[in-house]
PDB file of C-alpha atoms in Angstrom:
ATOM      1  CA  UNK A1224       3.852  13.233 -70.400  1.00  0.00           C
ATOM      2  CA  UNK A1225       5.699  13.489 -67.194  1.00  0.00           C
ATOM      3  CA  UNK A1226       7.123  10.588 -65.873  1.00  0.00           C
ATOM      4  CA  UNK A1227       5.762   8.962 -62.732  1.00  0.00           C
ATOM      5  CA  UNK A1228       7.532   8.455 -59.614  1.00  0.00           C
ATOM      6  CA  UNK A1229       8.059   5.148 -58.314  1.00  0.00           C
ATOM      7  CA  UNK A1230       5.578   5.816 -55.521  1.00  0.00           C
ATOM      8  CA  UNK A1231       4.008   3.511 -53.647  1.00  0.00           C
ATOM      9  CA  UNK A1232       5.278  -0.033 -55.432  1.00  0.00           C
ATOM     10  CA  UNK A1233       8.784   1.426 -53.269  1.00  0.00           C
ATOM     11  CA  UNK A1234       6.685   0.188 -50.010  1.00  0.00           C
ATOM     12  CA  UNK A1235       7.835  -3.148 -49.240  1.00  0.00           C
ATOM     13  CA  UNK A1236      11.536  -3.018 -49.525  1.00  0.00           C
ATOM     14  CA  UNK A1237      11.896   0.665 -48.033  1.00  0.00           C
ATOM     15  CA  UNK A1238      10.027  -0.992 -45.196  1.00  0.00           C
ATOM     16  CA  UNK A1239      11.786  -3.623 -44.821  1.00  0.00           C
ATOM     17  CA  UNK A1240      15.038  -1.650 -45.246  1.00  0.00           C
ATOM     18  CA  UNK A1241      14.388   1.229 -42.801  1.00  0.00           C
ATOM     19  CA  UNK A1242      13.606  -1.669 -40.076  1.00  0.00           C
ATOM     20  CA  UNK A1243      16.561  -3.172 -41.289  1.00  0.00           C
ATOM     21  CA  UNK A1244      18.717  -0.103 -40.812  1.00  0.00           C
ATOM     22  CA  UNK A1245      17.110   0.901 -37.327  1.00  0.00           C
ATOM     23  CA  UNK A1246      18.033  -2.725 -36.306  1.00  0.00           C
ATOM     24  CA  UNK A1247      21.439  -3.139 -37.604  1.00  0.00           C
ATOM     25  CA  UNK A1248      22.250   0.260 -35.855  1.00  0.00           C
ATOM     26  CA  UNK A1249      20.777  -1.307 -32.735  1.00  0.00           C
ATOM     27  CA  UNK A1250      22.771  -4.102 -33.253  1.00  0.00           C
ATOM     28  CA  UNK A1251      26.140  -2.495 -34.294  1.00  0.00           C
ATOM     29  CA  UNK A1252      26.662   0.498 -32.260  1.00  0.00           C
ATOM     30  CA  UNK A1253      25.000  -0.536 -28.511  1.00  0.00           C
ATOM     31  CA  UNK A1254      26.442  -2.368 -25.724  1.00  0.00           C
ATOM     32  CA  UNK A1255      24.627  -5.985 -25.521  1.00  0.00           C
ATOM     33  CA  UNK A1256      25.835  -7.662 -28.532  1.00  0.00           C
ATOM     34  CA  UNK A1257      26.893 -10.600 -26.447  1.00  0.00           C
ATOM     35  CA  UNK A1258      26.592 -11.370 -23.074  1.00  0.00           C
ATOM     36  CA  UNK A1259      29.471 -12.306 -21.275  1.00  0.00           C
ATOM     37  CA  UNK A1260      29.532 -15.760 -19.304  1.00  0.00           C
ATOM     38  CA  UNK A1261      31.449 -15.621 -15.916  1.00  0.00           C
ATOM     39  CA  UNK A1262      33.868 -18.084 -16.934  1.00  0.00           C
ATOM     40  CA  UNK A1263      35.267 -15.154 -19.533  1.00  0.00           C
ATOM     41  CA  UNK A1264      38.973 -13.756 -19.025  1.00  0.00           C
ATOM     42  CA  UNK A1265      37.257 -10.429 -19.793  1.00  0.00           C
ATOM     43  CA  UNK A1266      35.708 -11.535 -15.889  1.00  0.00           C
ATOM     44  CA  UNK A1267      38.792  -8.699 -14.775  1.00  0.00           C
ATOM     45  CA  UNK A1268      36.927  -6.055 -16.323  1.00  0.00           C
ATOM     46  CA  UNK A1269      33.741  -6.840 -14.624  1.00  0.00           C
ATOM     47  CA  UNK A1270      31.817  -7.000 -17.937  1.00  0.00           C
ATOM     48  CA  UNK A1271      28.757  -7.802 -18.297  1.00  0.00           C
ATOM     49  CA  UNK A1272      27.919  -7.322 -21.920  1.00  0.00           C
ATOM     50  CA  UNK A1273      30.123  -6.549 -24.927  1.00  0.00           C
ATOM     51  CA  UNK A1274      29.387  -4.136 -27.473  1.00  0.00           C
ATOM     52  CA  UNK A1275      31.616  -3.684 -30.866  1.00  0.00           C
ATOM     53  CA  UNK A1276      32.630  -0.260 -29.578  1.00  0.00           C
ATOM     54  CA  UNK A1277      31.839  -0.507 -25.953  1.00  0.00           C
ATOM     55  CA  UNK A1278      31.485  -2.836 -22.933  1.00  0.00           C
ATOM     56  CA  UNK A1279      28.582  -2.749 -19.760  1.00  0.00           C
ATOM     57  CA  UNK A1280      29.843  -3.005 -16.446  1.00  0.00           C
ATOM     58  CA  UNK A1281      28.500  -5.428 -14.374  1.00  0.00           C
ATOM     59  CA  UNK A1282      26.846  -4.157 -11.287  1.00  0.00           C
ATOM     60  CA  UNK A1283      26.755  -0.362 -11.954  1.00  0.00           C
ATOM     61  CA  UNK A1284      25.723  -0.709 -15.624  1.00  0.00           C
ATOM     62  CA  UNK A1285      28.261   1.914 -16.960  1.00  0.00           C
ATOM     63  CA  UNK A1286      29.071   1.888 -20.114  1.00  0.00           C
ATOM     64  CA  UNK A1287      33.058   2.210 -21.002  1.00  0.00           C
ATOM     65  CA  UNK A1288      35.045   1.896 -24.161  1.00  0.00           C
ATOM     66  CA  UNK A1289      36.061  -1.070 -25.812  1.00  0.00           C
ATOM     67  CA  UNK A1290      39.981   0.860 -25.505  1.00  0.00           C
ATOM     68  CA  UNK A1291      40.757  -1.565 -22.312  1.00  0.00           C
ATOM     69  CA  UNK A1292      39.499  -4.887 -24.235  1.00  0.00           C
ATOM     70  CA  UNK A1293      42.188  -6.603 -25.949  1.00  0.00           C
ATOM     71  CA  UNK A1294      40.590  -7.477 -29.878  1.00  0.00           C
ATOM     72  CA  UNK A1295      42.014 -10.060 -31.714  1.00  0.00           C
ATOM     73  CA  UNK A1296      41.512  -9.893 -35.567  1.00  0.00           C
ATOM     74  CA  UNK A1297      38.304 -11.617 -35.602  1.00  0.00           C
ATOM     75  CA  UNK A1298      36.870  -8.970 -32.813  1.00  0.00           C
ATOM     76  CA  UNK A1299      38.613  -6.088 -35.040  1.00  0.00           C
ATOM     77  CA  UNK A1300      36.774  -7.787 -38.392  1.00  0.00           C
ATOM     78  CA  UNK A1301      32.856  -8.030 -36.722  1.00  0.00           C
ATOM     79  CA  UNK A1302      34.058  -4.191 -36.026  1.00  0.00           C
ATOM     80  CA  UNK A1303      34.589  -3.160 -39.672  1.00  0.00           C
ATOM     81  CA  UNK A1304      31.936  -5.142 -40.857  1.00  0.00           C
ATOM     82  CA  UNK A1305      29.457  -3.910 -38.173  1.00  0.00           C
ATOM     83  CA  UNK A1306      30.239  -0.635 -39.551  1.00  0.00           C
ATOM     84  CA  UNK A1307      30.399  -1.324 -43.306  1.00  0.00           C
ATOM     85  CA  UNK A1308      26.818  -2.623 -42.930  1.00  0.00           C
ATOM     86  CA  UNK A1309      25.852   0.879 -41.052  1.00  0.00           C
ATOM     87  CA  UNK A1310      27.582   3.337 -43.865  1.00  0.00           C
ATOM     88  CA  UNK A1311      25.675   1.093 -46.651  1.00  0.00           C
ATOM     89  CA  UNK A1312      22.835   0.362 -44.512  1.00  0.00           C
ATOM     90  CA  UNK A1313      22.336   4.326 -44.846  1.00  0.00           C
ATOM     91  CA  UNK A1314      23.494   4.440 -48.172  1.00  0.00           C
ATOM     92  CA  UNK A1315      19.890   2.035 -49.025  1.00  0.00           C
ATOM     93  CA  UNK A1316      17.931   3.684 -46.764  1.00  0.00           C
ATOM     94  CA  UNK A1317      18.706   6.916 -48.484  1.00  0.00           C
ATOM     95  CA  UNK A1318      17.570   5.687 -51.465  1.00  0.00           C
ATOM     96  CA  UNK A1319      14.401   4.573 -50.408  1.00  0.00           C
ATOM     97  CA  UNK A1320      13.737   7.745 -49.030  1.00  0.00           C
ATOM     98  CA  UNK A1321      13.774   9.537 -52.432  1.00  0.00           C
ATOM     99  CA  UNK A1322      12.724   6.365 -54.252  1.00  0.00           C
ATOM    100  CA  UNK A1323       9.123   7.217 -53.261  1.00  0.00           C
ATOM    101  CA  UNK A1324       9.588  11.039 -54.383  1.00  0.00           C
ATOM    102  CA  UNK A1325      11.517  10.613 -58.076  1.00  0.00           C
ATOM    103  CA  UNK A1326      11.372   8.148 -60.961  1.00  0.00           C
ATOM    104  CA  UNK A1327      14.527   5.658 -60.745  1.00  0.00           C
ATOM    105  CA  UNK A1328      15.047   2.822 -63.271  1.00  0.00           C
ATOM    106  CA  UNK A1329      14.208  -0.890 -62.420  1.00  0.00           C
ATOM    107  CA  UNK A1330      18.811  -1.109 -62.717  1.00  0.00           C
ATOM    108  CA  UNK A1331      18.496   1.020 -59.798  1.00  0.00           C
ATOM    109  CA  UNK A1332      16.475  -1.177 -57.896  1.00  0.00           C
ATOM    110  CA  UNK A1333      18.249  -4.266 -58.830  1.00  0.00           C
ATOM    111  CA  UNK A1334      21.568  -2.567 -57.462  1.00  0.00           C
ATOM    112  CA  UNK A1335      19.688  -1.019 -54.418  1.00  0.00           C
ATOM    113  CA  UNK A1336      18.429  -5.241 -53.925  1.00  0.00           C
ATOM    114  CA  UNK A1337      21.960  -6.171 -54.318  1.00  0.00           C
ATOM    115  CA  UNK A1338      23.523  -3.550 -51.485  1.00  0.00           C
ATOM    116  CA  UNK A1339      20.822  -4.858 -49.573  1.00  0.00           C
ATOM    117  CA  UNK A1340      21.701  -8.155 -49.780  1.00  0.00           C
ATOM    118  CA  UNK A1341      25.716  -7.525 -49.262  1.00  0.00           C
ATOM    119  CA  UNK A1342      24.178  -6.005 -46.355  1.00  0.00           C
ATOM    120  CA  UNK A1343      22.620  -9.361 -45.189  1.00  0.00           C
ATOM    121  CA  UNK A1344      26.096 -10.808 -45.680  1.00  0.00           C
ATOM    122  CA  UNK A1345      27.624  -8.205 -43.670  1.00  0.00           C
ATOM    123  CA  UNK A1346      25.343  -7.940 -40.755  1.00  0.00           C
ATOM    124  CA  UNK A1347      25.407 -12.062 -40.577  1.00  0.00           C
ATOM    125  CA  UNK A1348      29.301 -11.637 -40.554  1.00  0.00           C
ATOM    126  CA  UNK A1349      29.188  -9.769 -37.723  1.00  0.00           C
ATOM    127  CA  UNK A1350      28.721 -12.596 -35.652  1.00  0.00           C
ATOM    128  CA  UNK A1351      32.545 -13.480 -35.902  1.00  0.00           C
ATOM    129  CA  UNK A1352      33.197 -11.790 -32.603  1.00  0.00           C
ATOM    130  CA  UNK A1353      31.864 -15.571 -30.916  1.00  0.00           C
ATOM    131  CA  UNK A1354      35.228 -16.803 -32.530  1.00  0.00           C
ATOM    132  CA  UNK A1355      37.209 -14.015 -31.168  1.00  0.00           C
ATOM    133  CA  UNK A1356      39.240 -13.853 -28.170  1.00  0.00           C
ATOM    134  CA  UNK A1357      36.793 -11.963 -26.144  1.00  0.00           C
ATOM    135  CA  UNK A1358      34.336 -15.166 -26.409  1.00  0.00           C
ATOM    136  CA  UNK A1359      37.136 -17.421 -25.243  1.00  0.00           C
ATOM    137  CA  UNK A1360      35.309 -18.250 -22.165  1.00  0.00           C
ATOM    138  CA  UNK A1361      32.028 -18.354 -23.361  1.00  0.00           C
ATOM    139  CA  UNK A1362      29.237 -15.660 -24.812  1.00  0.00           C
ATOM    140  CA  UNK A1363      25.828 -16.171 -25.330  1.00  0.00           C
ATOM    141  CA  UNK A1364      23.450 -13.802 -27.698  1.00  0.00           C
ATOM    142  CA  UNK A1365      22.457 -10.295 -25.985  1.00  0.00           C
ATOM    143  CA  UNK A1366      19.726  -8.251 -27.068  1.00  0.00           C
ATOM    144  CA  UNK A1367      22.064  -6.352 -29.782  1.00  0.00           C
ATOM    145  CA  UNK A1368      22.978  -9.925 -31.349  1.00  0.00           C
ATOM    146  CA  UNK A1369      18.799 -10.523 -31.520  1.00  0.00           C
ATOM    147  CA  UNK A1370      18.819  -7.535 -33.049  1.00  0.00           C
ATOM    148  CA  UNK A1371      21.638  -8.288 -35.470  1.00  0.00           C
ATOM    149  CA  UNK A1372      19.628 -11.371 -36.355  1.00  0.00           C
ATOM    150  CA  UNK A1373      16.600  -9.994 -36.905  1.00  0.00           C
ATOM    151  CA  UNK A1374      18.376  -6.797 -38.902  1.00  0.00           C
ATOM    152  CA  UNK A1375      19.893  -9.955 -41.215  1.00  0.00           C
ATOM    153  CA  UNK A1376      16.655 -11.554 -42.030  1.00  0.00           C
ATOM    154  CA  UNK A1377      14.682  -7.853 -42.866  1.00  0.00           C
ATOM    155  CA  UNK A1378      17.884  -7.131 -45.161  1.00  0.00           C
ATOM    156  CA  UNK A1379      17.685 -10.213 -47.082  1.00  0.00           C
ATOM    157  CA  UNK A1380      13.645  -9.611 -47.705  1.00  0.00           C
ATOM    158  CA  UNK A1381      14.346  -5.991 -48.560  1.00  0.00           C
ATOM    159  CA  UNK A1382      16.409  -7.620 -51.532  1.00  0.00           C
ATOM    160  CA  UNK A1383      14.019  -9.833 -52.681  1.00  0.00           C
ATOM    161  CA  UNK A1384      11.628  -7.294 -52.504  1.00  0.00           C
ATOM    162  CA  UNK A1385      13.848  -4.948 -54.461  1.00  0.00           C
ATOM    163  CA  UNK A1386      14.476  -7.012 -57.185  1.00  0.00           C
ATOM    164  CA  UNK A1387      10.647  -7.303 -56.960  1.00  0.00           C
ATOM    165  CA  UNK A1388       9.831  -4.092 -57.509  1.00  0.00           C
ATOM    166  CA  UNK A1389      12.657  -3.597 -60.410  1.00  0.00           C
ATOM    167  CA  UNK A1390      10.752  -6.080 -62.605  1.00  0.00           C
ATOM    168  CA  UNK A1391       7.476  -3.799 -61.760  1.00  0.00           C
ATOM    169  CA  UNK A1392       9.112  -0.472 -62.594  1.00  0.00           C
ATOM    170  CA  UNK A1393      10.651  -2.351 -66.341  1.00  0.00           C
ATOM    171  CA  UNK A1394       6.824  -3.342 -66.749  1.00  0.00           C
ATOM    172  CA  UNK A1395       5.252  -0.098 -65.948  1.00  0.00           C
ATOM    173  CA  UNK A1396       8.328   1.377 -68.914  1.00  0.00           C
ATOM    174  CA  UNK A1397       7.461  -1.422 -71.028  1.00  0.00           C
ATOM    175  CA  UNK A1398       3.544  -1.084 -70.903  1.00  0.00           C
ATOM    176  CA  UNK A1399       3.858   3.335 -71.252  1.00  0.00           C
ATOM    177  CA  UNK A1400       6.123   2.640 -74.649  1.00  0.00           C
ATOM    178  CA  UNK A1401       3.194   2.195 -76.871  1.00  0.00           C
ATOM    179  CA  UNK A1402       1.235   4.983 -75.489  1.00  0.00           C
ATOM    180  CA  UNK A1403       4.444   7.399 -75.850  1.00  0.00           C
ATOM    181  CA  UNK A1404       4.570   6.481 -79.365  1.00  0.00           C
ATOM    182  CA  UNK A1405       0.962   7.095 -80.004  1.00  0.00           C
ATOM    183  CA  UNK A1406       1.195  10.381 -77.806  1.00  0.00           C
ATOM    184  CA  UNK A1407       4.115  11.504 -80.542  1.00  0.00           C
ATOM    185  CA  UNK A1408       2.081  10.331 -83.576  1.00  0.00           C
TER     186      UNK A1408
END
């Protein structure tokens, strides 16, 4: 008997991971993390909205590198993590997208729930860069942050759902046992 793939039951979580990823990316790697108050030292620069890796100009709307913008640790942290939960954030995906073509164990999915929830972690720890220098004068949430919010909530159900769907892959191996046996007999 040849062994099913994991199919359809793989729904949920790669859902809510792909939308997860696509966020977190939008989040991460864009321009409008925060929004910079007026008030802001960064005011010099004429920025309007911070990215992790880049910085829009107020007025014109160019976008420029984050090289001129003085990071303190906690800007240089939200960096790393940003892109920790990116490289893992693929790493999940990934899976997912060949969870729906091959057979994987129900250990797989439990460790595929818990990157999914470090990535939760990560993506929430992102938001460090409000206690960073840059913020010093004041930030408010951009559009990348919403997204960073939302890309936090869709990681953590992708690991519930994960889990979820380990427990259904262990019963699906527990309930073909029997009929193996008989198969061999």
């Amino acid at each position: 008997m040849v062994a099913p793939k994991s199919g359809f039951c793989c729904f949920g979580p790669s859902f809510f991971s792909s939308a997860a990823f696509i966020l977190s990316i939008f989040a991460n790697a864009r321009c409008n993390l925060v929004s910079i108050s007026e008030d802001n030292p960064l005011d010099r620069l004429s920025v309007n909205n911070l990215g992790l890796w880049c910085y829009e100009e107020s007025g014109s709307g160019y976008l420029w590198s984050t090289e001129n913008i003085e990071g303190d640790a906690k800007f240089e942290a939200s960096r790393g993590l940003g892109t920790a939960t990116m490289a893992l954030g693929f790493c999940v995906w990934l899976f997912y997208c060949f969870a729906g073509c091959f057979r994987f164990g129900p250990r797989a999915f439990q460790a595929a729930g818990l990157f999914c929830l470090i990535c939760c972690i990560l993506q929430s720890l992102v938001f460090l860069v409000f206690q960073s220098g840059v913020c010093a004068g004041g930030c408010g949430i951009g559009v990348g942050g919403q997204c960073g919010i939302a890309a936090a909530v869709l990681w953590f159900f992708a690991s519930i759902f994960s889990c979820g769907v380990g427990k259904e892959v262990a019963a699906a191996r527990k309930a073909e046992e029997p009929q193996d046996a008989q198969d061999a007999a």
